[in-house]
Coordinates of C-alpha atoms in Angstrom, one line a residue:
X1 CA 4.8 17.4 -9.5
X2 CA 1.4 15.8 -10.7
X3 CA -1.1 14.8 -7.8
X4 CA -0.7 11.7 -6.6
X5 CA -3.9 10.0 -7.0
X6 CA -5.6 7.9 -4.1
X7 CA -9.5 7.9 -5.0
X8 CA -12.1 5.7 -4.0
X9 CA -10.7 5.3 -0.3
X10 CA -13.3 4.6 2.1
X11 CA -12.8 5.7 5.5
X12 CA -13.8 2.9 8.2
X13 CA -13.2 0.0 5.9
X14 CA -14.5 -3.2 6.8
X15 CA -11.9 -4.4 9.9
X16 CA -13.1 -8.0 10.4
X17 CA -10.9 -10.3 11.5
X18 CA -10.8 -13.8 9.7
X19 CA -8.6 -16.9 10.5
X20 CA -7.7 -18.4 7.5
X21 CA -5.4 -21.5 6.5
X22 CA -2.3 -21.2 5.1
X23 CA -0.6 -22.9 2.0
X24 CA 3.0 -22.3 0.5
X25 CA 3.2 -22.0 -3.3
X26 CA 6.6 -22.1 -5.3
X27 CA 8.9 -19.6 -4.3
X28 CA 8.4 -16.7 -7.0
X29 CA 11.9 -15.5 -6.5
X30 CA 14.9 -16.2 -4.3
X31 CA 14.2 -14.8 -0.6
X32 CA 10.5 -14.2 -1.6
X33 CA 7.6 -17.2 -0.4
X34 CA 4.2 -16.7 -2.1
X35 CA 1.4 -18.2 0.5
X36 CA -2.2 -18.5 -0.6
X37 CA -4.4 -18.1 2.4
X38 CA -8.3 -19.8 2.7
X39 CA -11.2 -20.2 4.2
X40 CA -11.1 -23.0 6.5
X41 CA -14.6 -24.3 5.4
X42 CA -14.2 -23.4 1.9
X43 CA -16.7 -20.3 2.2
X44 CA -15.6 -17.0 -0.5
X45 CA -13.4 -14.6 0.9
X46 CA -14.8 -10.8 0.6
X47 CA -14.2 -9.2 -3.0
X48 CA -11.6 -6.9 -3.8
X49 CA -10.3 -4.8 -6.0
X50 CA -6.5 -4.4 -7.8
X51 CA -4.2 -2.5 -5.7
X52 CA -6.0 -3.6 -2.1
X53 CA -3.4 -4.9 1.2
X54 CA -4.3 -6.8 3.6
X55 CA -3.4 -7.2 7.2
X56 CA -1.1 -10.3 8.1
X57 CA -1.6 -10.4 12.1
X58 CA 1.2 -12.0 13.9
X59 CA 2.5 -13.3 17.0
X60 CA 4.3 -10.4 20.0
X61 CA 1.4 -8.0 18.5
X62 CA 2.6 -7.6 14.7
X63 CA 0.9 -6.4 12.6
X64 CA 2.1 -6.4 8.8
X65 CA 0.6 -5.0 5.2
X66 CA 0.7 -7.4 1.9
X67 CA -0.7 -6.7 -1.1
X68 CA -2.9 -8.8 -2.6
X69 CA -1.4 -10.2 -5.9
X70 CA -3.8 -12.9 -7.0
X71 CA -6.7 -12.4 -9.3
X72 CA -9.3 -10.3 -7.9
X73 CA -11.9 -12.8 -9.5
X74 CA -10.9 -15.7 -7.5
X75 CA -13.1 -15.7 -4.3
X76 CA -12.1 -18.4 -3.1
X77 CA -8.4 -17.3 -2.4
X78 CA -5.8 -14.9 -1.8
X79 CA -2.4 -14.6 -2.3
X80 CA 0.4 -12.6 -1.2
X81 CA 4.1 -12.5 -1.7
X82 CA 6.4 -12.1 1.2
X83 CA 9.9 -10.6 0.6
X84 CA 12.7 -11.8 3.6
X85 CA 14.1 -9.2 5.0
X86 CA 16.5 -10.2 7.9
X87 CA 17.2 -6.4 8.5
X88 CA 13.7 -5.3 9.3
X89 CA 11.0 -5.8 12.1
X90 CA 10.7 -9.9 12.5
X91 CA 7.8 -10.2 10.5
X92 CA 8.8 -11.3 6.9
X93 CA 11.2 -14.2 8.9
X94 CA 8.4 -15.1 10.6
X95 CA 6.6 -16.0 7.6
X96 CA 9.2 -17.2 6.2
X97 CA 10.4 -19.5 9.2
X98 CA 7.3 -20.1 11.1
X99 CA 4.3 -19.9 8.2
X100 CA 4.4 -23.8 7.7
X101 CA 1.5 -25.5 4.8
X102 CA -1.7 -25.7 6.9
X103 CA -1.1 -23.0 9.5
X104 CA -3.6 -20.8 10.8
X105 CA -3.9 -17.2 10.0
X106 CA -5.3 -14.0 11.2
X107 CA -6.3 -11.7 8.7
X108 CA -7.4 -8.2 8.2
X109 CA -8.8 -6.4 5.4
X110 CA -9.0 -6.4 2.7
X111 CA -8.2 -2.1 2.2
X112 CA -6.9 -0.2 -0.6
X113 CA -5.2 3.0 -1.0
X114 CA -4.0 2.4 -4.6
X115 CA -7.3 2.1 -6.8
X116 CA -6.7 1.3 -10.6
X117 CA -8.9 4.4 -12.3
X118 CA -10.0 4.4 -16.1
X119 CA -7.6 5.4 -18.0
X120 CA -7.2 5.2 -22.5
X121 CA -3.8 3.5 -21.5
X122 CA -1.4 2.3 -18.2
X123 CA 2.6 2.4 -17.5
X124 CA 3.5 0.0 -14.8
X125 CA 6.7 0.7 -13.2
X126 CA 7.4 -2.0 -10.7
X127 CA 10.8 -2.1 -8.7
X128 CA 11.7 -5.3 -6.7
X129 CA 8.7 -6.9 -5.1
X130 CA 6.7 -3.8 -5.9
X131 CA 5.6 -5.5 -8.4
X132 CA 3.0 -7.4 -6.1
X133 CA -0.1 -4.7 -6.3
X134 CA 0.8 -4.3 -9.8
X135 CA 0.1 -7.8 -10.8
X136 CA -4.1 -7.9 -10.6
X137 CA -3.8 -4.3 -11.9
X138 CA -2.5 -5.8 -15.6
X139 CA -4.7 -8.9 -15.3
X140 CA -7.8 -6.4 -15.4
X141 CA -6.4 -3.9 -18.2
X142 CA -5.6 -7.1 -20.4
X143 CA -9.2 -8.5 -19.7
X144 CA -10.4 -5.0 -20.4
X145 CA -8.4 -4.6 -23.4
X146 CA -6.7 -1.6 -22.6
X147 CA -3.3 -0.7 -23.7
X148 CA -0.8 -1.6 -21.0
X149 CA 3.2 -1.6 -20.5
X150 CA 5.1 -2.8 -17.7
X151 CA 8.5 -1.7 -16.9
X152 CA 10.1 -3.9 -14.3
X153 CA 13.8 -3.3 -12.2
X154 CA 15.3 -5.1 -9.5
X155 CA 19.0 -6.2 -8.6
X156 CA 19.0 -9.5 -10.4
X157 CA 17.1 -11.3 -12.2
X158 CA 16.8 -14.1 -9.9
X159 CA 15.8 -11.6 -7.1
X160 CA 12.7 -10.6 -9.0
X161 CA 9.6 -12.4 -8.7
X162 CA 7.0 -13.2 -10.8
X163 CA 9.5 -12.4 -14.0
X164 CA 9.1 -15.7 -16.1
X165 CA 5.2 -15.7 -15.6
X166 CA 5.2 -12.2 -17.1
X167 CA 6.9 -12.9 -19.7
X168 CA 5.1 -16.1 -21.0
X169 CA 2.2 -14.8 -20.4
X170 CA 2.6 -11.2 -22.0
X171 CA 5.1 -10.9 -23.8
X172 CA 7.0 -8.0 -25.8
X173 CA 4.0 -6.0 -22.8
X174 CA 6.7 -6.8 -20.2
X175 CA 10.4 -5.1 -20.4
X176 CA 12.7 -6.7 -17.4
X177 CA 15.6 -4.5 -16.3
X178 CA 17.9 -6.0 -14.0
X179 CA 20.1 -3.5 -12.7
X180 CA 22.8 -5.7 -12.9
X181 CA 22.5 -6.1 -16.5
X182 CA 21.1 -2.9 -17.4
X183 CA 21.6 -0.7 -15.1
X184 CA 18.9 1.7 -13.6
X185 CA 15.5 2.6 -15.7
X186 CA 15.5 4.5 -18.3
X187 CA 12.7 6.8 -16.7
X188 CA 13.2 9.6 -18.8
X189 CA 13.4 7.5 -21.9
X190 CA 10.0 6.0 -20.4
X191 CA 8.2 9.2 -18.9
X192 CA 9.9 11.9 -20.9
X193 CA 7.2 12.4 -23.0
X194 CA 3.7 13.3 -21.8
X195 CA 1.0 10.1 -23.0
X196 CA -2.5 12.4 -22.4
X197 CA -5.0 9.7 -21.5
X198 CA -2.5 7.4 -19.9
X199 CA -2.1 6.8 -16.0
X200 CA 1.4 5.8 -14.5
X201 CA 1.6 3.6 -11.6
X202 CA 4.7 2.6 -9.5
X203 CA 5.5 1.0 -6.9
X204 CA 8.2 0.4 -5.2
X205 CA 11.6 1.6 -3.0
X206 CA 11.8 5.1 -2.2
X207 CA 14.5 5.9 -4.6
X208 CA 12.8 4.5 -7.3
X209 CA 9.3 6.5 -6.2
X210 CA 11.0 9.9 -6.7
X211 CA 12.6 9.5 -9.6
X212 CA 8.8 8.5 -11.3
X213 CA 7.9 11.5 -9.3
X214 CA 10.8 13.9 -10.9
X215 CA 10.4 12.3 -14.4
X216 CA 6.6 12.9 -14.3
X217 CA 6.5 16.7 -13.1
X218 CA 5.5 18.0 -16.6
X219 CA 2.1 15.0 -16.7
X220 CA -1.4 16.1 -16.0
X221 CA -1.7 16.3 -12.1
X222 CA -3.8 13.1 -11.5
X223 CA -1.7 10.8 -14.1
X224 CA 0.5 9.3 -11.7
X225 CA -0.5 7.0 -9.0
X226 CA 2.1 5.5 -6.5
X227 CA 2.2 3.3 -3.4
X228 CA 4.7 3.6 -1.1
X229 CA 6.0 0.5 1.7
X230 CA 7.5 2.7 3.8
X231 CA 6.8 6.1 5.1
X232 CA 8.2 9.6 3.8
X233 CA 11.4 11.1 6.1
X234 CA 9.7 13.3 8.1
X235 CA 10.6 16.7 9.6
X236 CA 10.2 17.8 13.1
X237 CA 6.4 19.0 13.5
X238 CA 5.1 22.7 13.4
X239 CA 3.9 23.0 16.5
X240 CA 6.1 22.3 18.9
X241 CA 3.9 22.4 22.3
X242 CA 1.0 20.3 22.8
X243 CA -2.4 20.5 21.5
X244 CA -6.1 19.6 21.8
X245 CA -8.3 17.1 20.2
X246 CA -11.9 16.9 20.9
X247 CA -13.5 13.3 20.5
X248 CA -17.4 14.0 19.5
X249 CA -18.6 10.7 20.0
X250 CA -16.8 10.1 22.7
X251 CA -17.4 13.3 24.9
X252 CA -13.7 13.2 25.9
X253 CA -11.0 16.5 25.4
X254 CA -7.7 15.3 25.4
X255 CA -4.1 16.9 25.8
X256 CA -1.8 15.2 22.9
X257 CA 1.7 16.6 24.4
X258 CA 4.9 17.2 21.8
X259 CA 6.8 13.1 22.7
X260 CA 3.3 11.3 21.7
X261 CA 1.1 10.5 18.8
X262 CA -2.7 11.2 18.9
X263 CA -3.2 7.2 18.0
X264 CA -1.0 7.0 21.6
X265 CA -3.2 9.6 23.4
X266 CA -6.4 7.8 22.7
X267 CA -5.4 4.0 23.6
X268 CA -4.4 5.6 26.8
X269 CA -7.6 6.7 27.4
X270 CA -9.5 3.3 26.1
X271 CA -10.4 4.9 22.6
X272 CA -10.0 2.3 20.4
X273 CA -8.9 3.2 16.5
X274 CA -8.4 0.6 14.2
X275 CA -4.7 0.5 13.8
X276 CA -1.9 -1.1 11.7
X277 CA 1.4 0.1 10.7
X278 CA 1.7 3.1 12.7
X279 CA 3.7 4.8 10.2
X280 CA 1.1 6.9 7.7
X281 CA 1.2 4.0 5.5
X282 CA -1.3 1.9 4.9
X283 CA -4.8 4.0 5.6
X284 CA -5.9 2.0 8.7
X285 CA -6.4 4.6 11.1
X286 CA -7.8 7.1 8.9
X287 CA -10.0 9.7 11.1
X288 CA -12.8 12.1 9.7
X289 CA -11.8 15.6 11.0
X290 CA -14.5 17.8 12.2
X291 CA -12.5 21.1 12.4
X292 CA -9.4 22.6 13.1
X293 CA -6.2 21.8 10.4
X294 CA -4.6 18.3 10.4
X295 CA -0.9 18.5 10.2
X296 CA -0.4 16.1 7.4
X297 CA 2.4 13.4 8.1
X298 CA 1.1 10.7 6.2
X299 CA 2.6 8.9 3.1
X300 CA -1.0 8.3 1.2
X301 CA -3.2 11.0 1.2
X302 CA -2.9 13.2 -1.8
X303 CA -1.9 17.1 -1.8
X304 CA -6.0 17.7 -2.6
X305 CA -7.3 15.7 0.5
X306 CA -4.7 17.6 2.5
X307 CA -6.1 20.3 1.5
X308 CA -9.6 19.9 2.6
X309 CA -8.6 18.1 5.9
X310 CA -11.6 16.1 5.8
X311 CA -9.3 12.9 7.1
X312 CA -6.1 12.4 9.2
X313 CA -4.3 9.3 9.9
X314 CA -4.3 9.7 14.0
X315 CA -1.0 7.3 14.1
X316 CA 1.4 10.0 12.7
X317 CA -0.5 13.1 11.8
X318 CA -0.5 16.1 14.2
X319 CA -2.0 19.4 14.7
X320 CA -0.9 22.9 13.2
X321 CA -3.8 24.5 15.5
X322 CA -4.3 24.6 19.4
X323 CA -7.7 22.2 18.9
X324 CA -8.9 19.6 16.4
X325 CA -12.6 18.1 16.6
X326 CA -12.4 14.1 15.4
X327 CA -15.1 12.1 14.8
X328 CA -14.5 9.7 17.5

């Protein structure tokens, strides 16, 4: 399978927290609101780039990820689209129920894990609302003039968002694939045949994520780029007793035993880490590793950061050694 490429992340992002005011656009798609969030005095919000999250902090401590899906070259807002799902943790129907025109927000971020990189050529491949980060990444490669495509699935048509403004806006660029109608993507049809010079980026459910990872084995490690919403199945760790980790900054040495996380370890002994969605997903926690060899349980870094275990992410990442030195 070709790397999955996740360049440009900066370890210790900016982690501000900014109260912002809230304003509820047209619903993009049924079960989906789209809320445009703003400076209360009308000041520019920080720059970002296509691909970048932020954090949407909510009440009883949640904390939840949205891409931003605006255009990066509007400072003055941003905007994120927030699927309903009554299934999941509360904080979609939150936002849905409770996120009323004029609220106030706290916000953190913005952060990206899914940089757009130069490429001769892009293939989008969107499924359901992953098609939220993808949206500033075509705005720039049609401003740029590159060649773009986007393939887009989802249940129904009326379930995915965004679909009519794609279409006016881009035409025969844009192929819409309800499943209903069509069935699943034609990834091999698609991928099947290696484009050198172009990049691939997906995002979207799981199921959809390794298929573009099957279909894409025979690319150029590096060509395909994906971001994942929820975290890889994980199996039980390697080491199976408790381990080590020295804080440097800190001066501390502290026992992480086999039924906790490291990120658990240290907030019980006052080390504060910059956390968010305690799952390996979204890059927040992301510690430099002095020494000693991360056990990798994350669902963003790529197989060649693994492999120089320069970072972890402390929230779901263990130890495959008796001691690990952190910068913290």
């Amino acid at each position: 399978m070709p790397e999955v490429v996740d360049e440009q992340r900066v370890v210790g992002d900016s982690e501000e927290v900014r109260l912002l005011c809230v304003a509820r656009k047209e619903k993009p798609a049924s079960d989906v609101v789209l809320l445009e969030l703003r400076d209360p005095q009308g000041r520019d919000l920080p720059a970002w780039e296509p691909g970048a999250h932020i954090d949407l902090l909510l009440p009883g401590d949640m904390v939840r990820q949205y891409s931003l899906c605006g255009d990066p070259s509007d400072r003055r807002s941003w905007q994120v689209a927030v699927l309903r799902e009554p299934e999941g943790r509360g904080g979609s129907v939150h936002v849905h129920d409770e996120l009323t025109e004029g609220a106030s927000l706290e916000v953190r971020g913005p952060r990206n894990n899914f940089t757009l990189d130069p490429a001769e050529s892009y293939i989008f491949i969107a499924g359901g609302i992953g098609v939220t980060p993808l949206l500033p990444m075509i705005r720039v490669a049609q401003r740029r003039g590159v060649r773009w495509e986007l393939v887009y699935g989802g249940r129904t048509r009326a379930s995915m968002s965004f679909v009519d403004e794609l279409e006016d806006r881009y035409g025969e660029s844009v192929t819409v694939r309800p499943q209903d109608e069509f069935g699943l993507l034609d990834l091999t049809g698609l991928l099947g045949t290696v484009r050198p010079g172009t990049a691939v980026y997906c995002c979207g459910p799981e199921a959809l994520l390794q298929a573009v990872e099957n279909a894409c084995e025979r690319w150029p490690s590096g060509a395909l780029h994906v971001e994942r919403f929820a975290p890889r199945q994980l199996e039980e760790p390697v080491l199976s007793e408790a381990f080590e980790v020295e804080l440097t900054q800190s001066g501390m040495t502290l026992s992480v035993p086999p039924d906790k996380s490291i990120m658990g370890v240290l907030e019980e002994n006052g080390v504060q880490v910059v956390s968010s969605c305690q799952e390996g997903t979204c890059g927040a926690c992301e510690t430099v590793v002095l020494s000693g060899q991360p056990e990798h349980r994350d669902s963003l870094l790529t197989p060649a950061e693994r492999e120089t275990n320069e970072t972890m992410m402390v929230c779901v990442s263990r130890s495959l050694c008796p001691r690990l030195v952190l910068d913290l």
